[in-house]
CSV table of C-alpha atoms in Angstrom, one decimal:
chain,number,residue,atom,x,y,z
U,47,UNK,CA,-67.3,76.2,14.9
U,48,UNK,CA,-70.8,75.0,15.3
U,49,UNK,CA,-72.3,71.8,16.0
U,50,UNK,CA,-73.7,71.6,12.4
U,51,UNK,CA,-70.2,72.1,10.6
U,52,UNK,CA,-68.9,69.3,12.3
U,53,UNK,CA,-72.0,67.4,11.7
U,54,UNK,CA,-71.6,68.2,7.7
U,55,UNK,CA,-67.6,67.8,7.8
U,56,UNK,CA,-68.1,64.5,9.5
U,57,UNK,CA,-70.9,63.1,6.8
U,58,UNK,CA,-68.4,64.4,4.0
U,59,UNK,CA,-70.6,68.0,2.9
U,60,UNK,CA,-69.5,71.1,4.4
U,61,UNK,CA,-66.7,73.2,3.4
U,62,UNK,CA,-63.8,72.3,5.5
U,63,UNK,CA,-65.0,68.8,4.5
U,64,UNK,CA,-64.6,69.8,0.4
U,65,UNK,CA,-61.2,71.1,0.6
U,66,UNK,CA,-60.2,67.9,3.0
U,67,UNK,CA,-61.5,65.2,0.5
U,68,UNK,CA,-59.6,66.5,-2.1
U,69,UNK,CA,-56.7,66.2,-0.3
U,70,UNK,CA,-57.3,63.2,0.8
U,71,UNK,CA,-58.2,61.9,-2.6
U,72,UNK,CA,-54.8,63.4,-3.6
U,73,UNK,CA,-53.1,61.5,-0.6
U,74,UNK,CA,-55.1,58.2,-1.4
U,75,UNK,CA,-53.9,58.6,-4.9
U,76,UNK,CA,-50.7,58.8,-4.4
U,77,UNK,CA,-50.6,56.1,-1.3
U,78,UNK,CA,-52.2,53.6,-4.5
U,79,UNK,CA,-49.3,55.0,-6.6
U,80,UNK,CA,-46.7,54.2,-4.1
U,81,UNK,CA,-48.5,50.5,-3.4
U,82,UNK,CA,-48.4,49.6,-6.8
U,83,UNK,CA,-44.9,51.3,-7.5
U,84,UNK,CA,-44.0,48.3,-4.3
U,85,UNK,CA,-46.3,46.0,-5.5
U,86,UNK,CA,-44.1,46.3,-8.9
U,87,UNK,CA,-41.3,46.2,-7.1
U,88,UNK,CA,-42.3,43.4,-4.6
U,89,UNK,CA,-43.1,41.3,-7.6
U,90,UNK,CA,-40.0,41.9,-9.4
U,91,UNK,CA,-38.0,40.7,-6.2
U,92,UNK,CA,-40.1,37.9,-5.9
U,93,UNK,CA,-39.4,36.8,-9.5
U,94,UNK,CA,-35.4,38.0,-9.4
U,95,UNK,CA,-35.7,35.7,-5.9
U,96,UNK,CA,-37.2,33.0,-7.8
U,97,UNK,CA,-34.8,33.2,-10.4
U,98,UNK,CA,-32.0,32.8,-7.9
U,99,UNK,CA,-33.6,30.2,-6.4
U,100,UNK,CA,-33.7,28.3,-9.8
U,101,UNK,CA,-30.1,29.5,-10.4
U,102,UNK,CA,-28.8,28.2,-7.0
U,103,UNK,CA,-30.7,24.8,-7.2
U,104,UNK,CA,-28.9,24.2,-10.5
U,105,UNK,CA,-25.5,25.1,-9.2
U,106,UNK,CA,-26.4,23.0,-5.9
U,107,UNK,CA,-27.3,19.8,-8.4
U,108,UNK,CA,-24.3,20.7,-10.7
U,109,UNK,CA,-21.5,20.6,-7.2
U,110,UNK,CA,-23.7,17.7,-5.9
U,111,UNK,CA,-22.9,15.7,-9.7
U,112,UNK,CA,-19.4,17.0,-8.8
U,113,UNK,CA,-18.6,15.7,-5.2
U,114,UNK,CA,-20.4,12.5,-6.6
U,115,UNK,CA,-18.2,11.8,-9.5
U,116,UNK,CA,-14.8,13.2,-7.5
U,117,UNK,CA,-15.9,10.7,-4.4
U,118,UNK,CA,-16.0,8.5,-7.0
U,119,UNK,CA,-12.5,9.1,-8.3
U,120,UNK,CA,-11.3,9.6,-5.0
U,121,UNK,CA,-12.8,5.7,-4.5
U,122,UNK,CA,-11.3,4.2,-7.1
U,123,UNK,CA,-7.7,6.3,-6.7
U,124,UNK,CA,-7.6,4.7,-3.0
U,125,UNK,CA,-8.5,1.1,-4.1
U,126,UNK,CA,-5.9,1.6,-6.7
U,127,UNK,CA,-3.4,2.7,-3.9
U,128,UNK,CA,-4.4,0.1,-1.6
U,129,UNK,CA,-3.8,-2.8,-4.6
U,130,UNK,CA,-0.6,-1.0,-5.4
U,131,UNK,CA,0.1,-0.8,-1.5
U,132,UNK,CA,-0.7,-4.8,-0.9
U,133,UNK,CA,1.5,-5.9,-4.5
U,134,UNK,CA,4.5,-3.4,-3.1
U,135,UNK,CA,4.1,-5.6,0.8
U,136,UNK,CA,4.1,-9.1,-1.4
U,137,UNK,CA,7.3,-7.7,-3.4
U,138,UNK,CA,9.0,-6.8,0.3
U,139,UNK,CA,8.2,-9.7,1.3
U,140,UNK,CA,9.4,-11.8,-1.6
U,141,UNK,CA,12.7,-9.5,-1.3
U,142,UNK,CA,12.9,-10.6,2.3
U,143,UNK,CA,12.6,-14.2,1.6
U,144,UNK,CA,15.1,-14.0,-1.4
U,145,UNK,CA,17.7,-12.7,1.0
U,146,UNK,CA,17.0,-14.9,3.7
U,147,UNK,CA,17.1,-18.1,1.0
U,148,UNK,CA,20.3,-16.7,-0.1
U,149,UNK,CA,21.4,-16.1,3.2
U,150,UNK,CA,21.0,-19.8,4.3
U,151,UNK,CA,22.3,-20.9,0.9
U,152,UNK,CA,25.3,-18.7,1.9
U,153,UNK,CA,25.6,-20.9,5.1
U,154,UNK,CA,25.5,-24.2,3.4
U,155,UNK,CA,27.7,-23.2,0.7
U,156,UNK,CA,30.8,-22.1,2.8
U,157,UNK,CA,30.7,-25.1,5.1
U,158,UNK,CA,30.4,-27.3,1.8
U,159,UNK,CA,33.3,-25.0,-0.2
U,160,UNK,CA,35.3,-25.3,3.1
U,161,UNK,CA,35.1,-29.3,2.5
U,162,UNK,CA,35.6,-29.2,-1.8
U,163,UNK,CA,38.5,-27.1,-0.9
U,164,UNK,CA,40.2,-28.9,1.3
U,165,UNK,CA,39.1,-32.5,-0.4
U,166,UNK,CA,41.8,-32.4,-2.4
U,167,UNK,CA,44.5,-31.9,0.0
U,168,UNK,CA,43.8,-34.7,2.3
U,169,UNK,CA,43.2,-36.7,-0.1
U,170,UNK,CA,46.4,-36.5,-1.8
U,171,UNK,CA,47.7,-36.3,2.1
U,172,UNK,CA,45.6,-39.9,2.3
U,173,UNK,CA,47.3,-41.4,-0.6
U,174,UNK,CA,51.0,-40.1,0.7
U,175,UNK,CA,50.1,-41.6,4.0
U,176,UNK,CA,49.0,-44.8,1.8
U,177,UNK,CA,52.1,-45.0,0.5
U,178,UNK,CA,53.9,-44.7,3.5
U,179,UNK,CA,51.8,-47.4,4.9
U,180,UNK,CA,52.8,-49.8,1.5
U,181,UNK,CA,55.8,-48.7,1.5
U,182,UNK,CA,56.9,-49.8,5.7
U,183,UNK,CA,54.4,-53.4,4.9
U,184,UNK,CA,57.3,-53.9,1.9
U,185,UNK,CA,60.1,-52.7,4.6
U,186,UNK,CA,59.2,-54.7,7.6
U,187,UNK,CA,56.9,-57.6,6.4
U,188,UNK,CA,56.8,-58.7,10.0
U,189,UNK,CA,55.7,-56.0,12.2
U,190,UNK,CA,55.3,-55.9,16.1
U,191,UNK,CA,52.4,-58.0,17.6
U,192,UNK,CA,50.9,-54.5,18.8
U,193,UNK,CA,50.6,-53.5,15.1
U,194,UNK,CA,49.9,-56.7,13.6
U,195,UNK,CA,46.6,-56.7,16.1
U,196,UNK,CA,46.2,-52.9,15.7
U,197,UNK,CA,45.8,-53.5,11.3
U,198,UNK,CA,43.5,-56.6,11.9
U,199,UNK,CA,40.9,-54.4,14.4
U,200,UNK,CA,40.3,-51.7,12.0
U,201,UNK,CA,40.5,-54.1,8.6
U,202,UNK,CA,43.6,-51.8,7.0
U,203,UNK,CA,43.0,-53.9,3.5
U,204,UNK,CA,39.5,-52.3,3.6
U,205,UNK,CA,40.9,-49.3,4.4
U,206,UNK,CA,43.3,-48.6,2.0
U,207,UNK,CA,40.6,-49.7,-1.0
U,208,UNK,CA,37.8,-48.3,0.7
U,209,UNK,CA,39.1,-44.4,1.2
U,210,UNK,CA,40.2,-44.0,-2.4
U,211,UNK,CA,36.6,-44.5,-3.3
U,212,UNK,CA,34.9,-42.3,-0.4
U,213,UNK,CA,36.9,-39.7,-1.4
U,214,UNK,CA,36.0,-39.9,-5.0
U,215,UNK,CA,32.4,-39.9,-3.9
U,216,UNK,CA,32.6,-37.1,-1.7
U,217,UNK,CA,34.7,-34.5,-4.0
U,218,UNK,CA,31.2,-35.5,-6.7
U,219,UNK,CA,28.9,-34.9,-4.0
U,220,UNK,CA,30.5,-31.5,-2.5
U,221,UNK,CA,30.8,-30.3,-6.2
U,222,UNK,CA,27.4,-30.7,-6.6
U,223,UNK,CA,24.8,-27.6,-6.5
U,224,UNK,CA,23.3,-27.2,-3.1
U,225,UNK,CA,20.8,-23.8,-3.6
């Protein structure tokens, strides 16, 4: 090959030059085909991208609106236990207090059932014991000096007047509700 074909090919005139720009007309022909076909396609990612973009931020602001308003309910479920959880504590503790109460009412009342129930018997044992006393004074008028001295120390006329009436006021007072 000569200097001057390569000269021609080079500058785009000779024969080897023809056949080679049409081929490479073909070639940049179908390179701009295939660009466009991806620049098609490129643009039709971009906008399916876009589009899921768009879809995805709606979705992301739609879960967001969800865990906001479920928080929410979440919030006002646990302040709702927590009330319900301090009222059940005050009713234990009212419960507790109830029992105790009863429990020392328990304590007062037996002590002061043990006293009305037996009330009755020493008093009438009193009143036998009265009698006897009346009945020995009628006997033996005169007793010993020992006794005579004993029933002036402890004031038996007070006695025998006075205990009728503290045990009529006792049986009322231990009859009476305590708690």
């Amino acid at each position: 090959m000569s200097v001057f074909s390569i000269y021609q090919t080079l500058h785009g005139h000779g024969s080897f030059a023809q056949s080679e720009t049409a081929a490479a007309a073909v070639l940049l022909q179908s390179f701009i085909a295939a660009m466009t076909i991806a620049t098609l396609v490129l643009s039709a990612a971009i906008q399916e991208n876009r589009q899921a973009n768009g879809n995805l931020r709606e979705i992301n602001e739609d879960l967001e609106h969800q865990v906001e308003r479920h928080t929410e309910e979440l919030s006002k479920t646990l302040h709702q236990l927590k009330r319900t959880q301090t009222h059940l504590v005050q009713q234990e503790k009212m419960s507790g207090l109830g029992q105790m109460v009863a429990g020392v009412a328990h304590e007062i009342n037996n002590p002061a059932n043990f006293i009305h129930g037996n009330l009755r018997h020493i008093g009438s044992y009193t009143h036998d014991l009265i009698d006897l006393l009346q009945l020995y004074e009628k006997h033996y008028p005169n007793p010993h000096s020992d006794i005579k001295a004993q029933a002036e120390g402890i004031d038996i006329g007070f006695i025998k007047t006075d205990l009728a009436k503290t045990f009529g006021s006792s049986g009322t007072a231990v009859q009476g509700p305590y708690i």
